């Protein structure tokens, strides 16, 4: 098996962005060539410099885009890391995925590539959808989920 095939196949997860504009085949082709990673489960308090330091251990980073709450423009627990070459990105998936950063187990996955506007959370309240429905208290992600917070304060969502 050649080296590029190993990077294309071995690290592909089954998750696919449901809001991708294009066919499933187009999405698969972009993922096979991508230099961009989606990084999830970050603390809202993790700084860009911390992410950069961790991911730069795998190779030179072309750019890093921190995910923001659409309404408040504050970090909301994800980012995109783009490398200059596929091998460095594959190494980040291999070695950084599942590690602890700011007391959280982060996950990395291939992304089709950053497009302006994707840095904003897709949840109804501006953050990530998963944080809308979370019923547990998670200090690193702002406390209770939005729906639970509203119930506790007597508001309706």
Backbone as numpy.savetxt, mean C-alpha at the origin, in Angstrom:
# Nx Ny Nz CAx CAy CAz Cx Cy Cz
14.54 -21.94 -15.42 13.68 -20.76 -15.42 14.58 -19.53 -15.42
14.35 -18.60 -16.35 15.21 -17.43 -16.37 14.84 -16.47 -15.25
15.77 -15.58 -14.99 15.68 -14.66 -13.86 14.43 -13.77 -13.91
14.09 -13.22 -15.08 12.91 -12.36 -15.20 11.62 -13.13 -14.95
11.56 -14.38 -15.42 10.38 -15.19 -15.17 10.16 -15.39 -13.68
11.25 -15.60 -12.95 11.16 -15.79 -11.50 10.55 -14.55 -10.83
10.95 -13.36 -11.26 10.43 -12.13 -10.67 8.98 -11.90 -11.07
8.60 -12.33 -12.26 7.23 -12.12 -12.73 6.24 -13.05 -12.06
6.62 -14.30 -11.83 5.68 -15.30 -11.38 5.63 -15.47 -9.88
6.77 -15.64 -9.27 6.84 -16.10 -7.88 6.16 -15.17 -6.89
6.22 -13.89 -7.11 5.73 -12.96 -6.09 4.36 -12.37 -6.38
3.68 -12.83 -7.40 2.35 -12.29 -7.72 1.32 -12.80 -6.72
0.59 -11.89 -6.11 -0.50 -12.31 -5.22 -1.78 -12.38 -6.05
-2.84 -12.83 -5.44 -4.11 -12.93 -6.15 -4.91 -11.63 -6.09
-4.48 -10.68 -5.22 -5.21 -9.41 -5.11 -5.08 -8.60 -6.39
-6.17 -8.00 -6.82 -6.17 -7.09 -7.96 -6.99 -5.86 -7.61
-6.51 -4.70 -8.02 -7.20 -3.44 -7.77 -8.52 -3.44 -8.54
-9.63 -3.38 -7.81 -10.96 -3.43 -8.44 -11.30 -2.16 -9.20
-10.58 -1.08 -8.96 -10.86 0.17 -9.66 -9.92 0.41 -10.83
-9.17 -0.62 -11.23 -8.27 -0.52 -12.38 -9.09 -0.24 -13.64
-8.64 0.75 -14.40 -9.32 1.11 -15.64 -8.67 0.33 -16.78
-9.33 -0.72 -17.22 -8.80 -1.56 -18.29 -9.21 -3.00 -18.06
-8.79 -3.86 -18.97 -9.16 -5.28 -18.88 -8.27 -6.00 -17.87
-8.72 -7.15 -17.46 -7.94 -7.99 -16.54 -6.59 -8.36 -17.18
-6.60 -8.60 -18.48 -5.37 -8.94 -19.21 -4.40 -7.76 -19.20
-4.92 -6.55 -19.42 -4.08 -5.35 -19.37 -3.44 -5.21 -17.98
-4.26 -5.44 -16.96 -3.77 -5.34 -15.59 -2.67 -6.37 -15.33
-2.87 -7.59 -15.77 -1.86 -8.65 -15.58 -0.55 -8.29 -16.27
-0.63 -7.76 -17.48 0.58 -7.39 -18.22 1.34 -6.27 -17.51
0.62 -5.28 -17.02 1.26 -4.18 -16.29 1.93 -4.69 -15.01
1.27 -5.60 -14.30 1.85 -6.15 -13.08 3.13 -6.93 -13.36
3.19 -7.62 -14.48 4.39 -8.41 -14.84 5.60 -7.54 -15.14
5.35 -6.28 -15.54 6.44 -5.37 -15.90 6.67 -4.28 -14.86
5.81 -4.22 -13.87 5.80 -3.10 -12.94 7.09 -2.95 -12.15
7.40 -1.71 -11.83 8.51 -1.36 -10.95 7.96 -0.77 -9.65
6.62 -0.78 -9.51 5.95 -0.11 -8.40 5.33 -1.13 -7.44
5.49 -0.85 -6.15 4.89 -1.69 -5.12 3.84 -0.90 -4.36
2.80 -1.60 -3.96 1.83 -1.07 -3.01 2.30 -1.57 -1.65
2.33 -0.70 -0.66 2.72 -1.08 0.70 1.55 -0.73 1.61
1.04 -1.73 2.32 -0.12 -1.53 3.16 0.13 -1.85 4.62
-0.84 -1.52 5.44 -0.85 -1.73 6.88 0.19 -0.87 7.60
0.47 0.30 7.06 1.38 1.22 7.72 0.66 1.94 8.85
1.41 2.33 9.85 0.87 3.19 10.90 0.61 4.57 10.30
-0.40 5.25 10.82 -0.67 6.62 10.37 0.47 7.54 10.79
1.31 7.09 11.69 2.38 7.92 12.25 3.76 7.61 11.65
3.83 6.64 10.76 5.10 6.31 10.10 5.47 7.44 9.15
6.71 7.89 9.26 7.18 9.00 8.42 7.75 8.49 7.10
7.69 9.33 6.10 8.21 9.00 4.77 9.67 8.57 4.85
10.45 9.22 5.71 11.88 8.88 5.85 12.07 7.45 6.35
11.19 6.99 7.23 11.28 5.62 7.74 11.01 4.61 6.63
10.02 4.88 5.83 9.67 3.99 4.71 10.82 3.96 3.72
11.33 5.14 3.39 12.43 5.25 2.45 13.65 4.46 2.94
13.98 4.61 4.20 15.14 3.92 4.75 14.99 2.40 4.65
13.82 1.89 4.98 13.59 0.45 4.93 13.65 -0.07 3.50
12.93 0.56 2.60 12.84 0.04 1.23 14.10 0.30 0.41
14.88 1.30 0.76 16.12 1.56 0.01 17.18 0.49 0.28
16.98 -0.35 1.28 17.90 -1.46 1.53 17.84 -2.49 0.40
16.76 -2.45 -0.38 16.59 -3.40 -1.48 17.02 -2.83 -2.83
17.26 -1.54 -2.90 17.68 -0.93 -4.15 17.34 0.54 -4.18
17.75 1.18 -5.27 17.54 2.62 -5.40 16.07 2.91 -5.73
15.48 3.79 -4.94 14.06 4.14 -5.09 13.93 5.32 -6.05
13.04 5.19 -7.02 12.78 6.27 -7.97 11.85 7.32 -7.35
10.81 6.85 -6.65 9.92 7.77 -5.94 9.09 7.00 -4.93
8.62 7.75 -3.95 7.80 7.21 -2.87 6.60 8.14 -2.72
5.39 7.56 -2.76 4.18 8.36 -2.64 3.40 7.84 -1.44
3.24 8.67 -0.43 2.52 8.29 0.78 1.03 8.49 0.56
0.23 7.48 0.93 -1.22 7.57 0.81 -1.78 8.56 1.82
-2.73 9.36 1.37 -3.31 10.42 2.21 -4.81 10.30 2.33
-5.32 10.71 3.47 -6.75 10.84 3.65 -7.23 11.91 2.67
-8.24 11.59 1.90 -8.73 12.48 0.85 -9.21 13.82 1.40
-9.77 13.81 2.61 -10.33 15.04 3.19 -9.32 15.85 3.98
-8.49 15.18 4.76 -7.59 15.89 5.68 -6.14 15.95 5.21
-5.82 15.22 4.15 -4.45 15.20 3.59 -3.41 14.75 4.63
-3.82 13.83 5.50 -2.93 13.23 6.48 -2.67 11.77 6.08
-1.55 11.17 6.47 -1.26 9.78 6.10 -2.38 8.84 6.55
-2.71 7.88 5.69 -3.80 6.95 6.04 -3.42 5.49 5.89
-2.12 5.17 6.00 -1.73 3.77 6.16 -1.27 3.00 4.96
-0.96 3.67 3.85 -0.41 2.96 2.70 0.52 3.87 1.93
1.27 3.29 1.02 2.12 4.10 0.13 2.44 3.30 -1.12
3.04 3.97 -2.07 3.56 3.34 -3.28 5.07 3.59 -3.29
5.83 2.54 -3.59 7.28 2.65 -3.71 7.64 2.21 -5.13
8.28 3.10 -5.87 8.68 2.79 -7.24 10.19 2.69 -7.29
10.67 1.60 -7.87 12.11 1.35 -8.03 12.53 1.64 -9.46
13.84 1.71 -9.66 14.38 1.90 -11.00 14.45 0.59 -11.78
14.50 -0.54 -11.05 14.52 -1.81 -11.78 13.69 -2.88 -11.07
13.24 -3.84 -11.84 12.33 -4.89 -11.39 12.96 -5.76 -10.31
14.23 -6.05 -10.44 14.89 -6.93 -9.48 14.88 -6.32 -8.07
15.12 -5.02 -7.96 15.09 -4.37 -6.66 13.67 -4.41 -6.06
12.67 -4.18 -6.90 11.28 -4.25 -6.43 10.94 -5.67 -5.97
11.39 -6.67 -6.72 11.15 -8.07 -6.33 11.84 -8.39 -5.01
13.02 -7.85 -4.81 13.71 -8.07 -3.54 12.94 -7.45 -2.38
12.34 -6.30 -2.60 11.55 -5.66 -1.55 10.35 -6.54 -1.18
9.70 -7.11 -2.17 8.59 -8.02 -1.88 9.11 -9.23 -1.11
10.21 -9.76 -1.55 10.77 -10.96 -0.94 11.24 -10.72 0.49
11.91 -9.61 0.75 12.57 -9.40 2.04 11.86 -8.43 2.99
11.05 -7.52 2.47 10.41 -6.53 3.33 8.98 -6.92 3.67
8.30 -7.60 2.75 6.93 -8.04 3.01 6.88 -8.86 4.30
5.97 -8.49 5.20 5.82 -9.22 6.45 6.74 -8.78 7.57
7.54 -7.73 7.33 8.41 -7.23 8.39 7.66 -6.19 9.21
8.26 -5.83 10.32 7.64 -4.90 11.25 8.23 -3.51 11.05
7.34 -2.52 10.90 7.74 -1.12 10.82 6.79 -0.34 11.72
7.32 0.40 12.67 6.50 1.14 13.63 5.50 0.22 14.34
5.98 -0.95 14.70 5.20 -1.93 15.45 4.02 -2.49 14.66
4.10 -2.47 13.33 3.04 -3.02 12.48 3.67 -3.96 11.46
2.99 -5.05 11.17 3.44 -5.97 10.13 2.94 -5.41 8.80
3.88 -4.98 7.97 3.49 -4.36 6.69 3.40 -5.42 5.60
2.66 -5.10 4.57 2.57 -6.00 3.42 2.94 -5.24 2.15
3.58 -5.94 1.26 3.95 -5.35 -0.03 3.35 -6.21 -1.13
3.02 -5.57 -2.23 2.45 -6.28 -3.36 2.76 -5.49 -4.63
2.78 -6.18 -5.76 2.98 -5.49 -7.03 1.80 -4.55 -7.28
2.09 -3.43 -7.91 1.07 -2.47 -8.29 1.25 -2.15 -9.77
0.17 -1.80 -10.44 0.25 -1.52 -11.88 0.98 -0.24 -12.20
1.27 0.57 -11.20 1.98 1.82 -11.41 1.16 2.98 -10.88
1.83 3.90 -10.27 1.14 5.03 -9.67 0.60 5.97 -10.73
-0.64 6.39 -10.52 -1.30 7.40 -11.35 -1.81 8.47 -10.39
-1.62 9.72 -10.74 -2.07 10.83 -9.89 -3.51 10.62 -9.47
-3.78 10.81 -8.20 -5.11 10.61 -7.63 -5.21 9.34 -6.81
-4.36 8.36 -7.10 -4.40 7.10 -6.35 -3.78 7.22 -4.96
-3.17 8.36 -4.66 -2.58 8.53 -3.34 -3.63 8.81 -2.28
-4.87 9.01 -2.69 -5.93 9.33 -1.73 -6.74 8.10 -1.37
-7.12 8.01 -0.09 -7.93 6.91 0.40 -9.26 6.84 -0.32
-9.80 5.64 -0.45 -11.05 5.43 -1.19 -12.27 5.24 -0.29
-12.08 5.31 1.02 -13.19 5.13 1.95 -14.14 6.32 1.93
-15.36 6.09 2.40 -16.37 7.16 2.44 -15.92 8.35 3.26
-15.13 8.10 4.30 -14.69 9.20 5.17 -13.35 9.79 4.73
-12.83 9.33 3.60 -11.59 9.90 3.06 -10.37 9.02 3.25
-10.41 8.11 4.22 -9.28 7.21 4.47 -9.44 5.91 3.69
-8.84 4.85 4.21 -8.95 3.56 3.54 -10.26 2.88 3.90
-10.79 2.12 2.95 -12.04 1.40 3.13 -11.94 0.47 4.33
-10.82 -0.23 4.48 -10.69 -1.21 5.57 -10.80 -0.54 6.93
-10.44 0.72 7.03 -10.53 1.42 8.31 -11.94 1.91 8.61
-12.81 1.93 7.62 -14.21 2.30 7.85 -14.89 1.23 8.72
-14.58 -0.03 8.45 -15.32 -1.15 9.03 -14.61 -1.83 10.20
-13.42 -1.39 10.52 -12.66 -2.00 11.60 -13.38 -1.78 12.92
-13.59 -2.86 13.70 -14.30 -2.75 14.97 -13.35 -2.76 16.17
-12.10 -3.09 15.93 -11.13 -3.13 17.02 -10.44 -1.77 17.18
-9.86 -1.56 18.33 -9.10 -0.33 18.58 -7.69 -0.55 18.08
-7.23 0.31 17.19 -5.89 0.20 16.63 -5.24 1.57 16.70
-4.40 1.76 17.71 -3.79 3.07 17.95 -2.99 3.54 16.73
-2.30 2.62 16.07 -1.47 2.97 14.92 -2.25 3.41 13.70
-3.57 3.12 13.71 -4.41 3.51 12.59 -5.54 4.44 13.05
-5.28 5.19 14.10 -6.21 6.24 14.50 -7.30 5.84 15.47
-7.19 4.69 16.12 -8.20 4.27 17.10 -9.17 3.28 16.52
-10.47 3.46 16.79 -11.50 2.59 16.23 -11.76 2.97 14.78
-12.37 2.06 14.01 -12.79 2.37 12.66 -13.86 3.45 12.66
-14.08 4.09 11.54 -14.99 5.24 11.45 -16.42 4.88 11.86
-16.93 3.77 11.41 -18.31 3.38 11.74 -18.44 3.12 13.23
-17.46 2.40 13.81 -17.48 2.12 15.24 -17.35 3.41 16.05
-16.49 4.31 15.62 -16.32 5.60 16.30 -17.62 6.38 16.32
-18.31 6.37 15.19 -19.60 7.09 15.10 -20.65 6.47 16.02
-20.69 5.14 16.07 -21.65 4.45 16.96 -21.37 4.81 18.41
-20.08 4.82 18.76 -19.71 5.10 20.14 -20.04 6.55 20.54
-20.00 7.45 19.57 -20.30 8.86 19.87 -21.76 9.21 19.62
-22.56 8.21 19.18 -23.99 8.44 18.97 -24.34 9.02 17.62
-23.37 9.13 16.71 -23.64 9.66 15.37 -24.07 8.52 14.46
-24.70 8.85 13.34 -25.01 7.86 12.32 -24.07 8.08 11.17
-23.71 6.99 10.48 -22.74 7.13 9.38 -23.39 7.33 8.05
